[in-house]
Amino acid sequence: MIIIKNYEEFESHLGQQLGVSAWHTITQEQINMFAEATIDHQWIHTDEERVKTESPFKATIAHGYLTVSLLPYFWHQIADVQNLKMQINYSIENIRFAQAVVVNSRVRLIAKLEAVANLRGITKATIGVTMEIENEKKPAYTGSVVFLYHFQS
């Protein structure tokens, strides 16, 4: 895990891989809880019997937005951004889903600092993200997330 305490420390990592998270198993319970929270009960996510005969995956798959919602969980395993007044999720950009995440798959996040800017004392960090699926050639997704960091003086 890297520790970042100010804009200059962020800037020193520009263009570099920041780290890789631990693996996380996507369970059916997690998928079902996400379906409840988002009111998205599409059968490819929740009907364990129907998918056996009607889905090309032969098992349930995680919601794409479930995998995206794990970004903060994984990011906090990669970077410990300290000395903060506040952190704001600013945007998610160019997320491209490349591979379905089948239930009980293990996923992890790779993060790279793509850009950093000083906006009148607020650090805008653009993090390139790739969610890998264990033993799969294609990632679950690739894209960028942007955070605004208000460091203490």
mmCIF file of C-alpha atoms in Angstrom:
data_model
loop_
_atom_site.group_PDB
_atom_site.id
_atom_site.type_symbol
_atom_site.label_atom_id
_atom_site.label_comp_id
_atom_site.label_asym_id
_atom_site.label_seq_id
_atom_site.Cartn_x
_atom_site.Cartn_y
_atom_site.Cartn_z
ATOM 1 C CA MET A 1 0.000 0.000 0.000
ATOM 2 C CA ILE A 2 1.222 3.465 -0.829
ATOM 3 C CA ILE A 3 0.752 6.392 1.524
ATOM 4 C CA ILE A 4 -0.016 9.816 0.071
ATOM 5 C CA LYS A 5 -0.159 12.917 2.274
ATOM 6 C CA ASN A 6 -0.288 15.830 -0.192
ATOM 7 C CA TYR A 7 -0.420 16.933 -3.817
ATOM 8 C CA GLU A 8 3.339 16.609 -4.336
ATOM 9 C CA GLU A 9 3.307 12.971 -3.198
ATOM 10 C CA PHE A 10 0.461 12.232 -5.624
ATOM 11 C CA GLU A 11 2.341 13.996 -8.426
ATOM 12 C CA SER A 12 5.463 11.889 -7.803
ATOM 13 C CA HIS A 13 3.491 8.788 -8.895
ATOM 14 C CA LEU A 14 2.175 10.250 -12.167
ATOM 15 C CA GLY A 15 2.071 7.609 -14.895
ATOM 16 C CA GLN A 16 2.921 4.806 -12.490
ATOM 17 C CA GLN A 17 1.036 1.766 -11.297
ATOM 18 C CA LEU A 18 -0.046 2.561 -7.748
ATOM 19 C CA GLY A 19 -0.748 -0.989 -6.706
ATOM 20 C CA VAL A 20 -2.915 -4.073 -6.808
ATOM 21 C CA SER A 21 -5.636 -4.965 -4.308
ATOM 22 C CA ALA A 22 -6.229 -8.319 -2.660
ATOM 23 C CA TRP A 23 -8.527 -10.827 -4.321
ATOM 24 C CA HIS A 24 -12.222 -10.725 -3.422
ATOM 25 C CA THR A 25 -14.741 -13.523 -4.088
ATOM 26 C CA ILE A 26 -18.095 -12.436 -5.536
ATOM 27 C CA THR A 27 -20.710 -14.568 -3.755
ATOM 28 C CA GLN A 28 -24.361 -15.175 -4.563
ATOM 29 C CA GLU A 29 -25.269 -13.552 -1.265
ATOM 30 C CA GLN A 30 -23.445 -10.378 -2.316
ATOM 31 C CA ILE A 31 -25.178 -10.426 -5.717
ATOM 32 C CA ASN A 32 -28.586 -10.908 -4.080
ATOM 33 C CA MET A 33 -27.978 -8.089 -1.602
ATOM 34 C CA PHE A 34 -26.964 -5.783 -4.464
ATOM 35 C CA ALA A 35 -30.120 -6.781 -6.364
ATOM 36 C CA GLU A 36 -32.186 -5.834 -3.314
ATOM 37 C CA ALA A 37 -30.396 -2.518 -2.843
ATOM 38 C CA THR A 38 -30.736 -1.501 -6.501
ATOM 39 C CA ILE A 39 -34.078 -3.161 -7.259
ATOM 40 C CA ASP A 40 -32.398 -4.985 -10.152
ATOM 41 C CA HIS A 41 -33.550 -8.606 -9.935
ATOM 42 C CA GLN A 42 -32.822 -9.603 -13.530
ATOM 43 C CA TRP A 43 -32.732 -13.386 -13.663
ATOM 44 C CA ILE A 44 -29.132 -13.571 -14.966
ATOM 45 C CA HIS A 45 -28.082 -12.290 -11.542
ATOM 46 C CA THR A 46 -30.470 -13.988 -9.151
ATOM 47 C CA ASP A 47 -32.177 -17.084 -10.625
ATOM 48 C CA GLU A 48 -29.716 -19.870 -9.908
ATOM 49 C CA GLU A 49 -31.887 -22.531 -11.601
ATOM 50 C CA ARG A 50 -32.871 -20.645 -14.751
ATOM 51 C CA VAL A 51 -29.277 -19.691 -15.581
ATOM 52 C CA LYS A 52 -28.289 -23.359 -15.742
ATOM 53 C CA THR A 53 -30.380 -23.800 -18.899
ATOM 54 C CA GLU A 54 -30.850 -20.303 -20.367
ATOM 55 C CA SER A 55 -27.628 -18.404 -19.684
ATOM 56 C CA PRO A 56 -24.487 -18.805 -21.769
ATOM 57 C CA PHE A 57 -22.550 -18.607 -18.475
ATOM 58 C CA LYS A 58 -24.491 -21.511 -16.852
ATOM 59 C CA ALA A 59 -24.268 -19.637 -13.550
ATOM 60 C CA THR A 60 -25.381 -16.285 -12.203
ATOM 61 C CA ILE A 61 -23.239 -13.245 -12.909
ATOM 62 C CA ALA A 62 -22.531 -10.136 -10.858
ATOM 63 C CA HIS A 63 -24.183 -6.895 -11.862
ATOM 64 C CA GLY A 64 -21.695 -4.722 -13.711
ATOM 65 C CA TYR A 65 -22.501 -1.907 -11.314
ATOM 66 C CA LEU A 66 -21.823 -4.214 -8.370
ATOM 67 C CA THR A 67 -18.270 -4.654 -9.603
ATOM 68 C CA VAL A 68 -17.924 -0.896 -10.099
ATOM 69 C CA SER A 69 -19.307 -0.233 -6.607
ATOM 70 C CA LEU A 70 -16.360 -2.189 -5.199
ATOM 71 C CA LEU A 71 -13.936 0.517 -6.405
ATOM 72 C CA PRO A 72 -13.699 2.336 -3.021
ATOM 73 C CA TYR A 73 -13.177 -0.977 -1.189
ATOM 74 C CA PHE A 74 -10.308 -1.915 -3.479
ATOM 75 C CA TRP A 75 -8.867 1.607 -3.723
ATOM 76 C CA HIS A 76 -8.473 1.768 0.050
ATOM 77 C CA GLN A 77 -6.380 -1.410 -0.100
ATOM 78 C CA ILE A 78 -4.053 0.198 -2.645
ATOM 79 C CA ALA A 79 -3.657 3.740 -1.344
ATOM 80 C CA ASP A 80 -3.850 5.301 2.087
ATOM 81 C CA VAL A 81 -4.488 8.963 1.348
ATOM 82 C CA GLN A 82 -3.842 10.802 4.612
ATOM 83 C CA ASN A 83 -3.923 14.352 5.935
ATOM 84 C CA LEU A 84 -7.380 14.948 4.462
ATOM 85 C CA LYS A 85 -10.148 17.376 5.259
ATOM 86 C CA MET A 86 -12.359 15.628 2.733
ATOM 87 C CA GLN A 87 -12.409 13.249 -0.246
ATOM 88 C CA ILE A 88 -15.039 13.510 -2.970
ATOM 89 C CA ASN A 89 -15.903 10.972 -5.654
ATOM 90 C CA TYR A 90 -15.869 13.242 -8.698
ATOM 91 C CA SER A 91 -16.484 11.006 -11.710
ATOM 92 C CA ILE A 92 -16.288 7.600 -13.283
ATOM 93 C CA GLU A 93 -15.108 7.789 -16.879
ATOM 94 C CA ASN A 94 -14.925 5.431 -19.825
ATOM 95 C CA ILE A 95 -15.835 2.276 -17.934
ATOM 96 C CA ARG A 96 -15.916 -0.565 -20.443
ATOM 97 C CA PHE A 97 -17.224 -3.942 -19.346
ATOM 98 C CA ALA A 98 -15.213 -6.609 -21.130
ATOM 99 C CA GLN A 99 -16.068 -9.847 -19.322
ATOM 100 C CA ALA A 100 -18.923 -11.042 -17.112
ATOM 101 C CA VAL A 101 -18.029 -11.901 -13.518
ATOM 102 C CA VAL A 102 -19.509 -15.313 -12.803
ATOM 103 C CA VAL A 103 -20.603 -16.054 -9.243
ATOM 104 C CA ASN A 104 -17.754 -17.274 -6.996
ATOM 105 C CA SER A 105 -15.144 -15.650 -9.222
ATOM 106 C CA ARG A 106 -12.287 -13.811 -7.554
ATOM 107 C CA VAL A 107 -11.612 -10.249 -8.658
ATOM 108 C CA ARG A 108 -9.022 -7.603 -7.827
ATOM 109 C CA LEU A 109 -8.210 -4.060 -8.872
ATOM 110 C CA ILE A 110 -5.093 -2.644 -10.504
ATOM 111 C CA ALA A 111 -4.712 1.130 -10.189
ATOM 112 C CA LYS A 112 -2.497 3.562 -12.106
ATOM 113 C CA LEU A 113 -2.229 7.315 -11.656
ATOM 114 C CA GLU A 114 -3.187 8.714 -15.084
ATOM 115 C CA ALA A 115 -3.381 12.408 -14.208
ATOM 116 C CA VAL A 116 -3.141 14.776 -11.270
ATOM 117 C CA ALA A 117 -4.003 18.452 -11.149
ATOM 118 C CA ASN A 118 -3.930 21.177 -8.536
ATOM 119 C CA LEU A 119 -7.255 23.031 -8.692
ATOM 120 C CA ARG A 120 -6.691 26.037 -6.422
ATOM 121 C CA GLY A 121 -5.502 23.814 -3.586
ATOM 122 C CA ILE A 122 -7.720 20.821 -4.326
ATOM 123 C CA THR A 123 -6.025 17.742 -5.769
ATOM 124 C CA LYS A 124 -7.844 16.158 -8.700
ATOM 125 C CA ALA A 125 -6.525 12.613 -9.189
ATOM 126 C CA THR A 126 -7.501 10.480 -12.177
ATOM 127 C CA ILE A 127 -6.929 6.807 -11.437
ATOM 128 C CA GLY A 128 -6.882 4.263 -14.251
ATOM 129 C CA VAL A 129 -8.576 1.092 -13.052
ATOM 130 C CA THR A 130 -8.646 -2.468 -14.309
ATOM 131 C CA MET A 131 -10.673 -5.123 -12.530
ATOM 132 C CA GLU A 132 -9.065 -8.492 -13.175
ATOM 133 C CA ILE A 133 -10.893 -11.795 -12.897
ATOM 134 C CA GLU A 134 -8.720 -14.642 -11.658
ATOM 135 C CA ASN A 135 -7.836 -17.115 -14.444
ATOM 136 C CA GLU A 136 -9.494 -15.001 -17.173
ATOM 137 C CA LYS A 137 -7.686 -13.279 -20.041
ATOM 138 C CA LYS A 138 -10.112 -10.350 -20.240
ATOM 139 C CA PRO A 139 -10.734 -7.999 -17.322
ATOM 140 C CA ALA A 140 -14.196 -7.400 -15.906
ATOM 141 C CA TYR A 141 -13.740 -3.745 -16.850
ATOM 142 C CA THR A 142 -11.300 -0.942 -17.494
ATOM 143 C CA GLY A 143 -11.765 2.789 -17.077
ATOM 144 C CA SER A 144 -10.925 5.745 -14.867
ATOM 145 C CA VAL A 145 -12.186 7.175 -11.608
ATOM 146 C CA VAL A 146 -11.581 10.736 -10.492
ATOM 147 C CA PHE A 147 -11.300 11.785 -6.856
ATOM 148 C CA LEU A 148 -10.991 15.267 -5.395
ATOM 149 C CA TYR A 149 -8.794 15.450 -2.315
ATOM 150 C CA HIS A 150 -8.906 18.411 0.049
ATOM 151 C CA PHE A 151 -5.650 18.109 1.976
ATOM 152 C CA GLN A 152 -5.159 19.880 5.270
ATOM 153 C CA SER A 153 -2.668 22.747 5.130
#
